[in-house]
mmCIF file of C-alpha atoms in Angstrom:
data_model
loop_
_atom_site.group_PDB
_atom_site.id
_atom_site.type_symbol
_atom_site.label_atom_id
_atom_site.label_comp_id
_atom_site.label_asym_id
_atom_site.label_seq_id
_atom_site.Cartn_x
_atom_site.Cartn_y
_atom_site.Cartn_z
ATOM 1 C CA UNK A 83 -76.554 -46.200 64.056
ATOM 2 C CA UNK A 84 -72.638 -45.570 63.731
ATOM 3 C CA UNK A 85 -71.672 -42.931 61.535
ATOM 4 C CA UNK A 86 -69.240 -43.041 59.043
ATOM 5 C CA UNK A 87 -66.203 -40.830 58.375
ATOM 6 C CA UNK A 88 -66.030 -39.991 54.708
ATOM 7 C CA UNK A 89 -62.789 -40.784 53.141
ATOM 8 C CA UNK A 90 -61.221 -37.518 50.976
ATOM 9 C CA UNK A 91 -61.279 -38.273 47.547
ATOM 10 C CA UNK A 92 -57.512 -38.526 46.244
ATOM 11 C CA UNK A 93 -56.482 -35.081 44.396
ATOM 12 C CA UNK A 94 -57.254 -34.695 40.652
ATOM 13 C CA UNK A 95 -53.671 -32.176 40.655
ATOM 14 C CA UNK A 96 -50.801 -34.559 40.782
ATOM 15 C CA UNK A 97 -47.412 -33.337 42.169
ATOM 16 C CA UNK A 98 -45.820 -31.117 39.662
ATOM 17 C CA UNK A 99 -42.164 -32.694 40.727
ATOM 18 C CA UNK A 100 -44.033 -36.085 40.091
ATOM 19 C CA UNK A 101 -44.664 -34.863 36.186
ATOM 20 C CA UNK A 102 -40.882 -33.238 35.338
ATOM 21 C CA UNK A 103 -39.099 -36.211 33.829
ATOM 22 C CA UNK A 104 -36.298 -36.788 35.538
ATOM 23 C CA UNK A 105 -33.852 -36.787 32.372
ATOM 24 C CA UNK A 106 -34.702 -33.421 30.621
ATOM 25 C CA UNK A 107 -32.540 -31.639 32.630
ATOM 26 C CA UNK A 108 -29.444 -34.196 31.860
ATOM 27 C CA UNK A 109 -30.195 -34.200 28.769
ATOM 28 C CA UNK A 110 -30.213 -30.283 28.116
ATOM 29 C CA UNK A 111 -27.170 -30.956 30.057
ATOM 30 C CA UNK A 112 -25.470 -33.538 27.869
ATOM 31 C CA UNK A 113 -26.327 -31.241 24.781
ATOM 32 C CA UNK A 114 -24.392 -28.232 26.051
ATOM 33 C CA UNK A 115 -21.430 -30.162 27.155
ATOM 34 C CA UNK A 116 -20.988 -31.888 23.477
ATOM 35 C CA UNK A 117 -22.015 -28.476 21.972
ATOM 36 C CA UNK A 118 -18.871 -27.192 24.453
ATOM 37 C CA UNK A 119 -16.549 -30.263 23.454
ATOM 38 C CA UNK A 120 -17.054 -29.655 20.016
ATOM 39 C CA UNK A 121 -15.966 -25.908 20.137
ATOM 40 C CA UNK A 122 -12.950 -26.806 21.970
ATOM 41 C CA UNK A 123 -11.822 -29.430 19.575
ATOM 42 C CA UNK A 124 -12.394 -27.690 16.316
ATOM 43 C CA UNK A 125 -10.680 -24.549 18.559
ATOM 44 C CA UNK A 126 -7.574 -26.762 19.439
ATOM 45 C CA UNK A 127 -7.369 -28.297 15.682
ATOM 46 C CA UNK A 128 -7.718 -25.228 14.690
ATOM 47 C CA UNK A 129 -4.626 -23.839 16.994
ATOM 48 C CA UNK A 130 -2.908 -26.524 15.548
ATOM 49 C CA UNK A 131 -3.545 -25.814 12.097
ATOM 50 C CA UNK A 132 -2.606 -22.129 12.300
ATOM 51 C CA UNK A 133 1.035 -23.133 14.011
ATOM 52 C CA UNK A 134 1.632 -25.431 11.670
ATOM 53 C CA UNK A 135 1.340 -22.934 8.632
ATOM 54 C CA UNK A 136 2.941 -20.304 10.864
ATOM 55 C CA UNK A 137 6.088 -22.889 10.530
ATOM 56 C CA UNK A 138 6.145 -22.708 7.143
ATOM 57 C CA UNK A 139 7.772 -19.130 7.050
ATOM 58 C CA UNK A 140 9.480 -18.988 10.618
ATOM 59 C CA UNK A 141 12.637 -20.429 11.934
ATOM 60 C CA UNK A 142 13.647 -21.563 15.084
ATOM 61 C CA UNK A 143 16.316 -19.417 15.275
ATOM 62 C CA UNK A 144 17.054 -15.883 14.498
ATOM 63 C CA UNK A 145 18.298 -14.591 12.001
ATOM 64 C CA UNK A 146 22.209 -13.298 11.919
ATOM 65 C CA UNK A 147 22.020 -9.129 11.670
ATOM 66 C CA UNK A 148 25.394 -7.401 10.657
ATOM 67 C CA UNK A 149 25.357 -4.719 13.702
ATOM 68 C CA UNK A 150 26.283 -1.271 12.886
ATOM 69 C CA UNK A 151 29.613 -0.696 14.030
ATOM 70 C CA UNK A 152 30.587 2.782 15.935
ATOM 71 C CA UNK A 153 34.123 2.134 16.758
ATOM 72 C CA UNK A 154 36.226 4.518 14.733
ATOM 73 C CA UNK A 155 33.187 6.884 13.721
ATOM 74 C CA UNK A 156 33.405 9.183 16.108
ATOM 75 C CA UNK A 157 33.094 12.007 13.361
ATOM 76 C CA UNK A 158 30.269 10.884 11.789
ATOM 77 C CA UNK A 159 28.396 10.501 14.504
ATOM 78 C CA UNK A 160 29.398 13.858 16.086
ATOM 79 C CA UNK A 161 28.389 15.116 12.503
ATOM 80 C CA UNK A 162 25.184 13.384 12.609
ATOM 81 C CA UNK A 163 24.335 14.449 16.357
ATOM 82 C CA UNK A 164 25.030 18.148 15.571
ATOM 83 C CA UNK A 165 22.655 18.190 12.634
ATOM 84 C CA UNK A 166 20.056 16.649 14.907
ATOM 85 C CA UNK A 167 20.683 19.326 17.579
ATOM 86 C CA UNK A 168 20.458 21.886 15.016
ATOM 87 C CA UNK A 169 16.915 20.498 13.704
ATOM 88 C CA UNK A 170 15.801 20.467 17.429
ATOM 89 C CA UNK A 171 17.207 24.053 18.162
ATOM 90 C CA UNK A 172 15.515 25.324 14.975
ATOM 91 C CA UNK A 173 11.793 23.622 15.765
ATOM 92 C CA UNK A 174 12.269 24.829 19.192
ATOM 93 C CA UNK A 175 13.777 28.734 19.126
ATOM 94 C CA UNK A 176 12.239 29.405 15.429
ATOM 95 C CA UNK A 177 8.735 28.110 15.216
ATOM 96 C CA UNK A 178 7.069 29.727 12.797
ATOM 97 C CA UNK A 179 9.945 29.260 10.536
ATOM 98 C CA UNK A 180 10.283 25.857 8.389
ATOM 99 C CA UNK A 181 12.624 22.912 9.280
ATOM 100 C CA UNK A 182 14.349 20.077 8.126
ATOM 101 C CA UNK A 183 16.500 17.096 8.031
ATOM 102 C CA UNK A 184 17.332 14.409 5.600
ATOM 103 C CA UNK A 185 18.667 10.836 7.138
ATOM 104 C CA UNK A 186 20.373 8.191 5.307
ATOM 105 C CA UNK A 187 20.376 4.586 5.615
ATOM 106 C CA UNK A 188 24.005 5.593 7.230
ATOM 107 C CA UNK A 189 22.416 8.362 9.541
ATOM 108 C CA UNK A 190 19.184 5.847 10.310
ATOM 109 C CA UNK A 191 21.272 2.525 11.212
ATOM 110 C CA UNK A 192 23.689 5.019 13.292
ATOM 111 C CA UNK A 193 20.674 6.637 15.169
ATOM 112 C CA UNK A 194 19.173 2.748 15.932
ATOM 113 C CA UNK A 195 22.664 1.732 17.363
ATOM 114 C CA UNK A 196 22.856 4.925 19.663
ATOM 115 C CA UNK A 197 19.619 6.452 20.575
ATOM 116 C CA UNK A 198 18.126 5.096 24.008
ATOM 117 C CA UNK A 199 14.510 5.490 23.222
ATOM 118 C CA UNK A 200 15.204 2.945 20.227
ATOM 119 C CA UNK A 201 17.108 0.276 22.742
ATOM 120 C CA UNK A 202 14.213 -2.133 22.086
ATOM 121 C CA UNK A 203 14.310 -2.495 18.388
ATOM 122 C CA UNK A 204 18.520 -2.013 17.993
ATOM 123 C CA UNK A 205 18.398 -6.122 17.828
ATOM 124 C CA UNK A 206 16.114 -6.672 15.360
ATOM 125 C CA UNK A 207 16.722 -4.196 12.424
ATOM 126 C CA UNK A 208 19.077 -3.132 9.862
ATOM 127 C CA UNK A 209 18.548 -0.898 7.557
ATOM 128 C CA UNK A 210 19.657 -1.501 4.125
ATOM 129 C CA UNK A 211 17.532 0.360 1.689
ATOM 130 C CA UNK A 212 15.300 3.835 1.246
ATOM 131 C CA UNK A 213 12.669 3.971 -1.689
ATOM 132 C CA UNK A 214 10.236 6.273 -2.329
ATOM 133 C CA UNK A 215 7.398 5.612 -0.123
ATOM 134 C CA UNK A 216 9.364 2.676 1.684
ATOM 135 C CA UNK A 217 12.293 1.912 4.540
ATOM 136 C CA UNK A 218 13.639 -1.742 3.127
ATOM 137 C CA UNK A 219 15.220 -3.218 5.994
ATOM 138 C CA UNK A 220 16.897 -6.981 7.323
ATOM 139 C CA UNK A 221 14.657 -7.864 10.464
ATOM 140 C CA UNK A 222 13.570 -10.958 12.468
ATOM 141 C CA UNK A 223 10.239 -10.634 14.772
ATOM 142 C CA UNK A 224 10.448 -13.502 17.903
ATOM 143 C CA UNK A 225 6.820 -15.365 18.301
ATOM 144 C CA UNK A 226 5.720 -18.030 20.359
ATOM 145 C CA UNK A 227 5.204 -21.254 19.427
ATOM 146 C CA UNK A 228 2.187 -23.569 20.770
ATOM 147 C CA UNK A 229 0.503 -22.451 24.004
ATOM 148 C CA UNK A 230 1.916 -24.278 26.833
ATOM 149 C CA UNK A 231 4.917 -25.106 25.419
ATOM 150 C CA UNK A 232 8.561 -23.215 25.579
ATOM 151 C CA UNK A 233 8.845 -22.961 21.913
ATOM 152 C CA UNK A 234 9.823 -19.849 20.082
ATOM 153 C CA UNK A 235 9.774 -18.918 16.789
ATOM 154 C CA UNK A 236 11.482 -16.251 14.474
ATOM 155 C CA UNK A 237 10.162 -14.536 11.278
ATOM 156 C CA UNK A 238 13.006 -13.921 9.614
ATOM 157 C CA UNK A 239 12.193 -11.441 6.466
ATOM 158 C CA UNK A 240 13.081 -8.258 4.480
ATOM 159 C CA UNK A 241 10.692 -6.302 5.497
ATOM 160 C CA UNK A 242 8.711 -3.826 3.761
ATOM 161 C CA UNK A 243 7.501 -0.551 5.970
ATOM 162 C CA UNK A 244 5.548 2.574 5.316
ATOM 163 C CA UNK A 245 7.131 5.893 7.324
ATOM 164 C CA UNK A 246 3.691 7.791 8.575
ATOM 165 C CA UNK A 247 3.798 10.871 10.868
ATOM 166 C CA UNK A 248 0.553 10.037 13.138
ATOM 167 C CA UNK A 249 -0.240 11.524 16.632
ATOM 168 C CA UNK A 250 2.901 13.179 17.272
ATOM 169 C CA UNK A 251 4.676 9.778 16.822
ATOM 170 C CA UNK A 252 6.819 8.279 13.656
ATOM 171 C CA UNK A 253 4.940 4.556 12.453
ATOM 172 C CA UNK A 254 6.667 2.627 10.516
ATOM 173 C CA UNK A 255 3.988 0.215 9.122
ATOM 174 C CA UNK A 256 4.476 -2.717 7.768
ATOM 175 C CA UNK A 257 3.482 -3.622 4.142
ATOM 176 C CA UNK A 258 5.248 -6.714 3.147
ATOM 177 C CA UNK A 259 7.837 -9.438 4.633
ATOM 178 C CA UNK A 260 10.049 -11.091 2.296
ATOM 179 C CA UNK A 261 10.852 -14.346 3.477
ATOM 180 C CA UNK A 262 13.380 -16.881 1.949
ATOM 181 C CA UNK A 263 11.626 -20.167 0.477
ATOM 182 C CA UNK A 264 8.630 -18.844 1.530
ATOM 183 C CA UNK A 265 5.246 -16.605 1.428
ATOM 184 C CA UNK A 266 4.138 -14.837 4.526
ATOM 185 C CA UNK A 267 0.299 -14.701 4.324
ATOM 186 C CA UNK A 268 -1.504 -11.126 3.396
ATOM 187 C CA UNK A 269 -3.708 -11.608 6.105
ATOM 188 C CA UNK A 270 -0.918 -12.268 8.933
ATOM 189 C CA UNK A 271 1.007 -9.176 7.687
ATOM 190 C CA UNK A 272 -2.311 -7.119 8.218
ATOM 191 C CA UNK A 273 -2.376 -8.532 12.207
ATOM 192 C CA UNK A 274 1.358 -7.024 12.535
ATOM 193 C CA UNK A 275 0.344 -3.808 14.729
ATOM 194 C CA UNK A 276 3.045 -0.776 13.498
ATOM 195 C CA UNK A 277 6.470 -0.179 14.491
ATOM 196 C CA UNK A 278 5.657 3.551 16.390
ATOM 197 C CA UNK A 279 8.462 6.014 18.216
ATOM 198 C CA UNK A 280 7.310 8.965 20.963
ATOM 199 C CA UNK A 281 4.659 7.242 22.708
ATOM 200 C CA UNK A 282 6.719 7.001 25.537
ATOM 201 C CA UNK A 283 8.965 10.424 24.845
ATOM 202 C CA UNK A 284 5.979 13.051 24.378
ATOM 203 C CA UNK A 285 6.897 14.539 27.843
ATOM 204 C CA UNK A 286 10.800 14.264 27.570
ATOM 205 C CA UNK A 287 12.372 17.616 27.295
ATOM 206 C CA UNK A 288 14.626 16.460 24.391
ATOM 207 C CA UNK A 289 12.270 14.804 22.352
ATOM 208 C CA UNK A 290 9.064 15.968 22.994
ATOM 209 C CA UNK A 291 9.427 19.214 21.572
ATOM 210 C CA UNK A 292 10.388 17.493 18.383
ATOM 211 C CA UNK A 293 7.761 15.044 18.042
ATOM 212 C CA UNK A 294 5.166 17.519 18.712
ATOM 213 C CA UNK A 295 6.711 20.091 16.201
ATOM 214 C CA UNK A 296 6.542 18.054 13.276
ATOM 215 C CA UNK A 297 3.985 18.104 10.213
ATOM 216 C CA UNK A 298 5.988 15.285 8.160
ATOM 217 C CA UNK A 299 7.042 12.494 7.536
ATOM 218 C CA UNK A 300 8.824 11.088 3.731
ATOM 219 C CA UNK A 301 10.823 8.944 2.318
ATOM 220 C CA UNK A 302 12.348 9.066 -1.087
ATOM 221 C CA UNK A 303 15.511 7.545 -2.923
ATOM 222 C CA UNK A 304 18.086 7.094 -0.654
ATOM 223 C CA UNK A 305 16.503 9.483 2.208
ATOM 224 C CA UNK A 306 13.999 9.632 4.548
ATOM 225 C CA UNK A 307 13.235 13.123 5.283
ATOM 226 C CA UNK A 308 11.739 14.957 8.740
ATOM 227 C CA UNK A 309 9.577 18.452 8.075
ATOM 228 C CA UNK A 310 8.029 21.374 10.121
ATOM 229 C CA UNK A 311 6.211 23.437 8.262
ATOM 230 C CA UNK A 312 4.350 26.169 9.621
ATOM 231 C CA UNK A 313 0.634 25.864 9.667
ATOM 232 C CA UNK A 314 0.543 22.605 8.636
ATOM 233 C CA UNK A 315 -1.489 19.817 10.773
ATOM 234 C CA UNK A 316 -0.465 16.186 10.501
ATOM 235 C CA UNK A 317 -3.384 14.245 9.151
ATOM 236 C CA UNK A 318 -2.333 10.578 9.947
ATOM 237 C CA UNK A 319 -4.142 8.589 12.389
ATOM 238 C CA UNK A 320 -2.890 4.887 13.106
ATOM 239 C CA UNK A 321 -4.566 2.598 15.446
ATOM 240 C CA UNK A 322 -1.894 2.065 18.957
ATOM 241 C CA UNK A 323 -3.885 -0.890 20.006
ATOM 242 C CA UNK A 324 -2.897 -4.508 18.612
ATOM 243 C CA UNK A 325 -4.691 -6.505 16.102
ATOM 244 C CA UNK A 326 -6.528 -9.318 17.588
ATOM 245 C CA UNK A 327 -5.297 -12.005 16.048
ATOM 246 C CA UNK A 328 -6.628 -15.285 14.983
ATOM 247 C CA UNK A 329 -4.715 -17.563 17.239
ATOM 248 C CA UNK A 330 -5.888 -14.788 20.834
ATOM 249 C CA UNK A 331 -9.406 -15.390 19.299
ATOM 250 C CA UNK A 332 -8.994 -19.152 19.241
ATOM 251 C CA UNK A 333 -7.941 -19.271 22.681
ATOM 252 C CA UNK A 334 -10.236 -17.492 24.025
ATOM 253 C CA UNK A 335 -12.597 -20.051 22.739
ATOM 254 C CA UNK A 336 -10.331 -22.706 24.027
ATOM 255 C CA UNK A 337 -10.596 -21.175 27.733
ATOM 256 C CA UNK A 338 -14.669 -20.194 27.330
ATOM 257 C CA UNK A 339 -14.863 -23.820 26.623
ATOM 258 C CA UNK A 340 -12.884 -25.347 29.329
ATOM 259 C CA UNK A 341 -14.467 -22.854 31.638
ATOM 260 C CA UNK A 342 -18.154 -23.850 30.889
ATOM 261 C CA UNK A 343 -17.234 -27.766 31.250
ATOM 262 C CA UNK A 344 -15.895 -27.137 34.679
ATOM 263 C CA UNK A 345 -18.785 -25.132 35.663
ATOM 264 C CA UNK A 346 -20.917 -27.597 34.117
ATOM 265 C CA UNK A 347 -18.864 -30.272 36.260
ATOM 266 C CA UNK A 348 -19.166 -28.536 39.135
ATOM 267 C CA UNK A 349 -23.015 -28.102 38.753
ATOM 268 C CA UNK A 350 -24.184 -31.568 37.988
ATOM 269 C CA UNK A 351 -21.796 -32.815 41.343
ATOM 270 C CA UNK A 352 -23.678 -30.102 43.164
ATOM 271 C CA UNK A 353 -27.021 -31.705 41.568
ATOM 272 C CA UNK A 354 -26.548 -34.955 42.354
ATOM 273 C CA UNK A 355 -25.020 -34.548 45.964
ATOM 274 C CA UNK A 356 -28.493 -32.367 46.152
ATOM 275 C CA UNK A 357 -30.349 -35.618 45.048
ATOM 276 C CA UNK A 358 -28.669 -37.796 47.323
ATOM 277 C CA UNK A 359 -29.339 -35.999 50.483
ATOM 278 C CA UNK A 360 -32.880 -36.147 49.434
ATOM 279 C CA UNK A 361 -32.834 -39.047 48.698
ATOM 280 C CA UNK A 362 -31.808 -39.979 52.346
ATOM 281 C CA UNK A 363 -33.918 -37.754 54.309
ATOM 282 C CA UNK A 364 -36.630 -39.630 52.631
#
């Protein structure tokens, strides 16, 4: 009597790669790329937004500054550099006795004209005013238009700034921009980081000594006015760092964005060249 091989039941456990649907993971997929797409378009009309109000109080072009001429003041400046030499000598060779100086807008728009350190800001102020509390001055701030494109901008304003002794450095902060025909926001003024002198000089053996001799800073009517006083410690502290403002933060969504879709790109080519290969060893 021939016997009989017995045939193996099939398996009750079915293939787990048989049971994962083949579209969940396209699907997850397709989620995070229109989740991705719609970050970078609300990011983008919201770049667009922002430059378009930031139009509203700039100009394309600069405004025209009346520079501080030097020809034929050869006295008053010689005046003005001896009384700075003398504030120097007397910080440096008398320390525990008090110092001062008092500048005028005269003495503050000859010192911007002259004064190396302050090369980088000569082009863009003038100033015409001193109030208590408050430097008034004519100034123009360049900014770049759209990202990508070669367009620049220029806030053109009166501006408003706060004198403030802070880390061995003079800040000039600013409080308010007075622009013609038009409002600057209170929240752009706030992203303006501080005009700030000695970061850069601290070491220097002209200025250094200065900046770290002083205990004050203050401006009143018609003078802004430059203090040692023995025993006294500076108090101010102002962030050096720059504000991050609205339109860095948008673009940094714009290029999170772009980089997850390539990635995402780049992965689902991967997949699907995985799939084919697969397919064909089959």
């Amino acid at each position: 009597m021939a016997s009989s091989t017995p045939t193996a039941a099939p398996s009750a456990k079915v293939d787990q790669t048989q049971q994962r649907s083949p579209f969940a993971g396209c699907v997850i997929m397709m989620i995070l790329a229109s989740v991705a797409l719609f970050l970078i378009s609300v990011s983008a009309y919201s770049l667009w937004q922002q430059n378009k109000e930031i139009g509203k109080f700039t100009s394309p072009t600069p405004m025209e500054l009346s520079p501080v001429s030097i020809e034929g003041k050869e006295s008053e400046l010689n005046a003005l550099h001896a009384r700075l030499t003398a504030f120097r000598n007397q910080i440096v060779d008398r320390p525990n006795e008090p110092a001062e100086i008092v500048l005028n807008v005269t003495d503050l728009n000859f010192i911007l004209a002259t004064a190396a350190p302050l090369r980088d800001y000569k082009p863009y102020f003038l100033v015409k005013e001193i109030r208590e509390g408050q430097l008034i001055a004519d100034h123009y701030r360049p900014m770049n238009g759209m990202p990508g494109t070669d367009e620049k901008r220029y806030l053109n304003s009166i501006a408003t700034l706060k004198p403030v002794l802070a880390e061995k450095t003079l800040v000039f902060q600013v409080e308010a921009l007075d622009v013609e025909k038009a409002t600057v926001p209170r929240e752009f003024i706030a992203q303006i980081p501080p005009y700030r002198f000695g970061l850069e000089q601290q070491s220097d053996a002209i200025y250094g000594p200065v900046l770290s001799g002083l205990t004050s800073m203050e401006a009143k009517p018609g003078q802004l006015i430059l203090r040692r006083i023995p025993g006294q410690i500076p108090s101010s502290t102002v962030a050096n760092e720059k504000v991050d403002t609205a339109m860095q933060r948008i673009i940094r969504v714009l290029v999170a964005g772009l980089i997850f879709l390539i990635g995402l790109g780049v992965f689902l080519s991967l997949r699907a060249k995985a799939k084919r290969e697969k397919t064909g060893a089959a």
